[in-house]
């Protein structure tokens, strides 16, 4: 199956998980998985080792519901997951971990996620949905025809029209029957989670000592974030065609203009032209932001770009990727002193942002790949990152966008 229990229950898990909470989690399945909790060693170190060995020896017969629970808990068992859990718990007016328990134990992100799953499932499930937007690695960004166009996410008819259109599209693409759309308004943004089945997968599995064939569809989590003030949208999906289609469906049903994200400049969001022009002289100016300690170019990739030959697009037959702890541009020129940036394309760069916050330094890796992708996992610093990119000419300031219809 796609989710293997050994991936989620490793030695670190066994050594650090709260055993009382773990017992509560697996008690409903104890008979099925044949784990005799009372028969485990009394010594805590030995008990944890025995639990690790038990999970290490499991196979595909492990209960799917418990495996799914472990997967979801591990998704939120990190710093970002803990922060989001605290935020949602505060909004719900609950304390996931009671003060007396927090005083008696070290509350790790894993402890918090386990406790929320067991005792505050509504908070846990909502956080899991919202985490999908944080987990997006490389969203595609589109710029709309104009700023200030409000989404119709408060209109039930418009929401249903969008859901039906998305469901029809993915049903035709993957031949599945499931599509669920969830809506999360946040300040001046609307965040939309689109859940749908992917291509069917068939596998031979063991069940009760015999072999059987199992066919299943993994659920994709596509995301849409629309910022009405700027008229920009960020979309994640498996394929570029799906991202463009979701942008079109959102524009049609939620903004009332199918061509809202189809203007000539709609996908021209990022450029590496400043690096192309300045070469080794390029440096990020971050003096305006006292919370930024440094912005380093840690990786750069160059190639010959794309060319049209006899009506067909030809891609570069080679690419050169250079990494350096301080300045990959300088390192590239040291390795290839005759390089002429005018004859080549900078395909992407990876930047390391170092932010000072909460008394410690946070490092965030950002990959910028023109024309419309800036990918990073820690969205707590998103506004700062985008402003730095814009002030340094990497993120283009918003230009008037003419829709395809008007251009005609």
Coordinates of C-alpha atoms in Angstrom, one line a residue:
X1 CA 0.0 0.0 0.0
X2 CA 1.1 3.6 -0.5
X3 CA 1.4 4.3 3.3
X4 CA 3.8 1.9 5.0
X5 CA 3.6 1.7 8.8
X6 CA 7.4 1.4 9.0
X7 CA 7.7 4.8 7.5
X8 CA 5.8 6.4 10.4
X9 CA 6.8 4.2 13.3
X10 CA 10.6 4.4 13.3
X11 CA 13.0 4.2 16.2
X12 CA 12.7 7.9 17.0
X13 CA 9.0 7.5 17.3
X14 CA 9.3 4.6 19.6
X15 CA 11.9 6.4 21.8
X16 CA 10.0 9.6 22.2
X17 CA 6.2 9.0 21.8
X18 CA 4.1 9.3 24.9
X19 CA 3.3 5.6 25.7
X20 CA 0.0 6.3 27.5
X21 CA -1.2 8.2 24.4
X22 CA 0.1 5.5 22.1
X23 CA -1.7 2.8 24.1
X24 CA -5.0 4.8 23.8
X25 CA -4.5 5.1 20.0
X26 CA -3.9 1.3 19.4
X27 CA -6.2 -0.1 22.1
X28 CA -9.2 -0.5 19.7
X29 CA -7.0 -2.5 17.4
X30 CA -5.0 -4.5 20.0
X31 CA -6.7 -7.8 19.2
X32 CA -6.3 -7.4 15.4
X33 CA -2.6 -6.5 15.5
X34 CA -2.0 -9.0 18.4
X35 CA 0.0 -6.7 20.6
X36 CA -0.2 -7.7 24.2
X37 CA 0.5 -4.4 26.0
X38 CA 0.5 -6.0 29.4
X39 CA 3.1 -8.5 28.3
X40 CA 5.6 -5.8 27.3
X41 CA 8.7 -5.3 29.5
X42 CA 8.3 -3.2 32.7
X43 CA 11.5 -1.3 32.1
X44 CA 10.6 1.8 29.9
X45 CA 13.6 1.6 27.7
X46 CA 13.0 -2.1 27.0
X47 CA 9.3 -1.5 26.5
X48 CA 10.0 1.1 23.9
X49 CA 12.4 -1.2 22.1
X50 CA 9.9 -4.0 22.1
X51 CA 7.3 -1.6 20.6
X52 CA 9.7 -0.6 17.9
X53 CA 10.5 -4.2 17.1
X54 CA 6.8 -5.0 17.0
X55 CA 6.0 -2.2 14.5
X56 CA 9.1 -3.1 12.5
X57 CA 7.8 -6.6 12.0
X58 CA 4.4 -5.6 10.7
X59 CA 3.2 -6.1 7.1
X60 CA 0.3 -5.2 4.8
X61 CA -2.2 -6.9 7.2
X62 CA -1.8 -3.9 9.6
X63 CA -5.3 -2.3 10.0
X64 CA -5.8 0.4 7.4
X65 CA -7.6 2.7 9.9
X66 CA -4.7 2.7 12.3
X67 CA -2.2 3.1 9.6
X68 CA -4.1 6.1 8.3
X69 CA -4.2 7.6 11.8
X70 CA -0.4 7.2 12.2
X71 CA 0.1 8.9 8.8
X72 CA -2.1 11.9 9.8
X73 CA -0.5 12.2 13.2
X74 CA 3.0 12.2 11.6
X75 CA 2.0 14.9 9.1
X76 CA 1.4 17.3 11.9
X77 CA 4.3 16.1 14.1
X78 CA 6.6 19.0 13.3
X79 CA 7.0 22.7 14.2
X80 CA 4.6 24.0 11.6
X81 CA 2.0 21.4 12.5
X82 CA 2.3 22.3 16.2
X83 CA 1.9 26.0 15.5
X84 CA -1.2 25.4 13.4
X85 CA -2.7 23.1 16.0
X86 CA -2.2 25.8 18.7
X87 CA -3.8 28.4 16.4
X88 CA -6.9 26.3 15.7
X89 CA -7.2 25.2 19.4
X90 CA -7.1 28.9 20.4
X91 CA -9.8 29.7 17.9
X92 CA -11.9 26.8 19.3
X93 CA -11.3 27.9 22.9
X94 CA -9.7 24.6 24.0
X95 CA -6.3 23.6 25.4
X96 CA -5.1 20.5 23.7
X97 CA -2.7 19.7 26.4
X98 CA -4.0 20.6 29.9
X99 CA -1.6 22.8 32.0
X100 CA -0.9 20.1 34.6
X101 CA 0.1 17.7 31.8
X102 CA 2.3 20.3 30.2
X103 CA 4.1 20.9 33.5
X104 CA 4.7 17.2 34.0
X105 CA 5.8 16.2 30.5
X106 CA 7.8 17.6 27.6
X107 CA 5.2 18.5 25.0
X108 CA 6.7 17.7 21.6
X109 CA 4.9 18.3 18.3
X110 CA 4.3 14.5 18.2
X111 CA 2.7 14.6 21.7
X112 CA 0.5 17.5 20.7
X113 CA -0.6 15.9 17.5
X114 CA -1.4 12.6 19.2
X115 CA -3.4 14.3 22.0
X116 CA -5.3 16.4 19.4
X117 CA -6.2 13.3 17.4
X118 CA -7.5 11.5 20.4
X119 CA -9.3 14.3 22.3
X120 CA -10.0 17.1 19.9
X121 CA -10.6 15.4 16.6
X122 CA -12.5 18.4 15.0
X123 CA -9.5 20.7 15.7
X124 CA -7.1 18.0 14.4
X125 CA -9.0 17.4 11.2
X126 CA -9.3 21.2 10.5
X127 CA -5.6 21.7 11.1
X128 CA -4.8 18.7 8.8
X129 CA -6.7 20.4 6.0
X130 CA -5.1 23.7 6.5
X131 CA -1.6 22.1 6.7
X132 CA -2.1 21.0 3.1
X133 CA -1.6 24.7 2.1
X134 CA 1.7 24.8 4.1
X135 CA 2.9 21.5 2.7
X136 CA 2.7 22.8 -0.9
X137 CA 6.2 22.8 -2.3
X138 CA 5.9 24.4 -5.7
X139 CA 2.7 26.3 -6.3
X140 CA 2.1 28.0 -9.7
X141 CA 1.3 31.6 -9.4
X142 CA -1.0 33.5 -11.8
X143 CA -1.7 37.2 -12.0
X144 CA -5.2 38.2 -12.8
X145 CA -6.7 40.9 -15.0
X146 CA -7.0 43.4 -12.2
X147 CA -6.8 43.9 -8.5
X148 CA -9.6 44.0 -6.0
X149 CA -11.9 41.4 -7.5
X150 CA -13.7 39.6 -4.7
X151 CA -14.3 35.9 -4.8
X152 CA -17.9 34.5 -4.6
X153 CA -17.0 32.0 -1.9
X154 CA -20.0 33.1 0.2
X155 CA -22.4 32.3 -2.6
X156 CA -23.6 28.7 -2.3
X157 CA -24.6 28.5 -5.9
X158 CA -21.2 29.6 -7.1
X159 CA -19.5 27.2 -4.7
X160 CA -21.6 24.3 -6.0
X161 CA -20.9 25.3 -9.6
X162 CA -17.2 25.2 -9.0
X163 CA -17.4 21.9 -7.2
X164 CA -19.4 20.3 -10.0
X165 CA -17.0 21.7 -12.6
X166 CA -13.9 20.4 -10.7
X167 CA -15.5 17.1 -10.1
X168 CA -16.4 16.7 -13.8
X169 CA -12.9 17.6 -14.9
X170 CA -11.1 15.2 -12.6
X171 CA -13.6 12.4 -13.3
X172 CA -12.9 12.7 -17.0
X173 CA -9.1 12.9 -16.4
X174 CA -8.8 10.0 -13.9
X175 CA -12.1 8.1 -14.3
X176 CA -12.8 8.4 -10.5
X177 CA -16.0 9.3 -8.8
X178 CA -14.8 11.2 -5.7
X179 CA -14.3 15.0 -5.5
X180 CA -14.7 17.0 -2.3
X181 CA -14.1 20.8 -2.1
X182 CA -13.4 22.5 1.2
X183 CA -13.4 26.3 1.7
X184 CA -11.3 28.2 4.2
X185 CA -11.6 32.1 4.2
X186 CA -8.6 33.8 5.9
X187 CA -8.4 37.6 6.1
X188 CA -8.4 38.8 2.5
X189 CA -7.6 35.4 1.0
X190 CA -9.8 32.4 0.2
X191 CA -8.1 29.0 0.5
X192 CA -9.7 26.0 -1.3
X193 CA -8.8 22.4 -0.9
X194 CA -9.8 20.1 -3.7
X195 CA -9.7 16.4 -2.9
X196 CA -10.0 13.9 -5.7
X197 CA -8.9 10.4 -6.8
X198 CA -5.9 9.8 -8.9
X199 CA -5.2 7.0 -11.4
X200 CA -6.2 3.6 -10.0
X201 CA -3.4 1.4 -8.7
X202 CA -3.6 -2.4 -8.5
X203 CA -1.4 -4.4 -6.1
X204 CA -1.2 -8.0 -4.9
X205 CA -1.6 -8.0 -1.1
X206 CA -1.8 -10.6 1.6
X207 CA -5.0 -11.0 3.5
X208 CA -5.6 -13.6 6.2
X209 CA -2.9 -15.8 4.9
X210 CA -3.9 -15.7 1.3
X211 CA -3.2 -13.5 -1.7
X212 CA -5.7 -11.1 -3.3
X213 CA -5.7 -8.3 -5.7
X214 CA -6.5 -4.8 -4.4
X215 CA -7.3 -1.8 -6.5
X216 CA -7.3 1.6 -5.0
X217 CA -7.1 5.3 -5.8
X218 CA -4.8 7.6 -3.8
X219 CA -6.5 10.9 -2.9
X220 CA -4.8 14.0 -4.3
X221 CA -4.9 17.3 -2.3
X222 CA -4.9 20.2 -4.8
X223 CA -4.9 23.7 -3.3
X224 CA -6.0 27.2 -4.4
X225 CA -5.1 30.4 -2.6
X226 CA -6.6 33.6 -4.0
X227 CA -5.6 37.0 -2.8
X228 CA -8.3 39.5 -3.9
X229 CA -6.3 42.6 -3.1
X230 CA -3.6 41.8 -5.6
X231 CA -5.7 39.6 -8.0
X232 CA -3.2 36.8 -7.7
X233 CA -3.7 33.1 -7.2
X234 CA -1.4 30.2 -6.1
X235 CA -2.4 26.7 -7.3
X236 CA -0.9 23.3 -6.6
X237 CA -1.8 20.2 -8.5
X238 CA 0.1 17.2 -10.0
X239 CA 0.4 18.5 -13.5
X240 CA 0.7 21.9 -15.1
X241 CA -2.4 21.3 -17.2
X242 CA -4.4 20.7 -14.0
X243 CA -3.1 23.9 -12.4
X244 CA -4.1 25.9 -15.4
X245 CA -7.5 24.2 -15.5
X246 CA -8.2 24.9 -11.8
X247 CA -7.2 28.5 -12.4
X248 CA -9.7 28.7 -15.2
X249 CA -12.5 27.0 -13.3
X250 CA -11.9 29.2 -10.2
X251 CA -12.0 32.3 -12.5
X252 CA -15.1 31.3 -14.2
X253 CA -17.2 30.3 -11.2
X254 CA -15.8 32.3 -8.4
X255 CA -14.8 35.5 -10.2
X256 CA -17.2 35.5 -13.1
X257 CA -14.5 35.8 -15.8
X258 CA -13.2 32.6 -17.3
X259 CA -10.2 34.4 -18.9
X260 CA -9.2 36.3 -15.7
X261 CA -5.9 34.5 -15.4
X262 CA -5.2 34.2 -19.2
X263 CA -3.6 37.6 -19.9
X264 CA -0.4 38.1 -21.7
X265 CA 1.4 38.8 -18.4
X266 CA -0.5 36.3 -16.3
X267 CA 2.4 33.9 -15.8
X268 CA 5.2 36.4 -15.8
X269 CA 5.7 36.6 -12.1
X270 CA 9.5 35.9 -11.5
X271 CA 12.6 36.8 -13.4
X272 CA 16.4 36.1 -12.8
X273 CA 17.4 38.9 -15.1
X274 CA 19.2 40.9 -12.3
X275 CA 21.5 37.9 -11.7
X276 CA 21.9 37.4 -15.5
X277 CA 23.0 41.1 -15.8
X278 CA 25.2 41.5 -12.8
X279 CA 26.7 38.0 -12.6
X280 CA 29.1 37.7 -9.6
X281 CA 28.3 41.3 -8.6
X282 CA 24.7 40.4 -7.7
X283 CA 23.9 40.7 -4.0
X284 CA 20.6 40.8 -2.2
X285 CA 19.9 44.1 -0.5
X286 CA 18.1 43.3 2.8
X287 CA 19.3 46.3 4.9
X288 CA 15.7 47.6 5.0
X289 CA 14.6 44.5 7.0
X290 CA 16.2 44.3 10.5
X291 CA 14.9 40.8 11.0
X292 CA 16.8 39.4 8.0
X293 CA 20.4 38.3 8.7
X294 CA 21.3 37.2 5.2
X295 CA 20.1 36.0 1.8
X296 CA 22.5 33.7 0.1
X297 CA 22.4 32.1 -3.4
X298 CA 23.1 28.5 -2.5
X299 CA 22.5 26.9 -5.9
X300 CA 22.2 27.9 -9.5
X301 CA 21.4 25.9 -12.6
X302 CA 22.2 27.0 -16.2
X303 CA 21.4 25.6 -19.6
X304 CA 20.8 26.6 -23.2
X305 CA 17.1 27.2 -22.6
X306 CA 14.4 26.2 -25.1
X307 CA 14.6 26.8 -28.8
X308 CA 12.1 26.4 -31.7
X309 CA 13.5 24.3 -34.5
X310 CA 11.3 23.6 -37.5
X311 CA 8.2 24.4 -35.5
X312 CA 9.1 22.1 -32.6
X313 CA 10.4 23.1 -29.1
X314 CA 13.8 21.8 -28.5
X315 CA 15.1 21.7 -24.9
X316 CA 18.7 22.2 -23.8
X317 CA 20.7 18.9 -24.2
X318 CA 22.6 19.7 -21.0
X319 CA 22.3 21.5 -17.7
X320 CA 24.9 22.5 -15.1
X321 CA 24.1 22.8 -11.5
X322 CA 26.5 24.4 -9.0
X323 CA 26.1 24.6 -5.2
X324 CA 28.1 26.6 -2.7
X325 CA 27.6 27.4 1.0
X326 CA 28.0 31.1 0.4
X327 CA 27.6 32.2 -3.2
X328 CA 26.9 29.7 -6.0
X329 CA 27.2 32.4 -8.7
X330 CA 30.8 33.1 -7.8
X331 CA 31.5 29.4 -7.6
X332 CA 30.0 28.9 -11.1
X333 CA 32.2 31.5 -12.6
X334 CA 35.3 30.0 -10.8
X335 CA 34.5 26.6 -12.4
X336 CA 33.6 28.1 -15.8
X337 CA 35.5 31.4 -16.2
X338 CA 34.6 31.8 -19.8
X339 CA 30.9 31.6 -19.2
X340 CA 28.8 34.2 -20.9
X341 CA 25.4 34.6 -19.2
X342 CA 24.0 36.4 -22.3
X343 CA 24.2 33.1 -24.2
X344 CA 22.7 30.9 -21.5
X345 CA 19.6 30.7 -19.4
X346 CA 19.5 30.6 -15.6
X347 CA 16.9 27.9 -15.2
X348 CA 16.5 28.4 -11.4
X349 CA 18.3 29.5 -8.2
X350 CA 17.9 28.3 -4.6
X351 CA 18.2 31.0 -2.0
X352 CA 18.7 30.6 1.7
X353 CA 16.9 33.3 3.8
X354 CA 18.0 33.7 7.4
X355 CA 15.4 35.3 9.6
X356 CA 15.8 36.4 13.2
X357 CA 12.6 35.6 15.1
X358 CA 11.7 34.5 18.6
X359 CA 15.3 34.7 19.8
X360 CA 16.7 32.3 17.2
X361 CA 17.6 32.2 13.5
X362 CA 15.3 30.5 11.0
X363 CA 16.7 29.3 7.7
X364 CA 14.2 29.0 4.8
X365 CA 15.2 27.6 1.4
X366 CA 13.4 29.3 -1.5
X367 CA 13.6 28.0 -5.1
X368 CA 12.9 30.6 -7.7
X369 CA 12.1 29.2 -11.2
X370 CA 10.7 31.6 -13.7
X371 CA 8.2 32.4 -15.0
X372 CA 5.8 31.7 -12.1
X373 CA 7.2 29.5 -9.4
X374 CA 8.8 30.4 -6.0
X375 CA 8.7 27.3 -3.8
X376 CA 9.4 27.1 0.0
X377 CA 7.9 25.1 2.9
X378 CA 8.0 27.6 5.8
X379 CA 5.2 30.0 4.9
X380 CA 5.5 31.8 8.2
X381 CA 7.9 34.2 6.4
X382 CA 6.0 34.3 3.1
X383 CA 5.2 38.1 3.1
X384 CA 8.9 38.9 4.0
X385 CA 10.2 36.6 1.3
X386 CA 8.0 38.0 -1.4
X387 CA 8.8 41.5 -0.5
X388 CA 12.6 40.8 -0.6
X389 CA 12.2 39.2 -4.0
X390 CA 10.2 42.2 -5.3
X391 CA 12.6 44.8 -3.8
X392 CA 15.5 43.0 -5.5
X393 CA 13.9 42.7 -8.9
X394 CA 13.3 38.9 -8.8
X395 CA 9.6 39.2 -8.3
X396 CA 8.1 41.5 -10.9
X397 CA 6.0 44.3 -9.7
X398 CA 2.4 43.9 -10.8
X399 CA 1.8 45.2 -14.3
X400 CA -1.6 45.9 -15.9
X401 CA -2.8 42.7 -17.3
X402 CA -4.9 42.5 -20.4
X403 CA -7.2 39.5 -20.6
X404 CA -7.2 37.3 -23.7
X405 CA -10.7 38.4 -24.6
X406 CA -9.8 42.1 -24.4
X407 CA -6.6 41.6 -26.3
X408 CA -8.6 40.4 -29.2

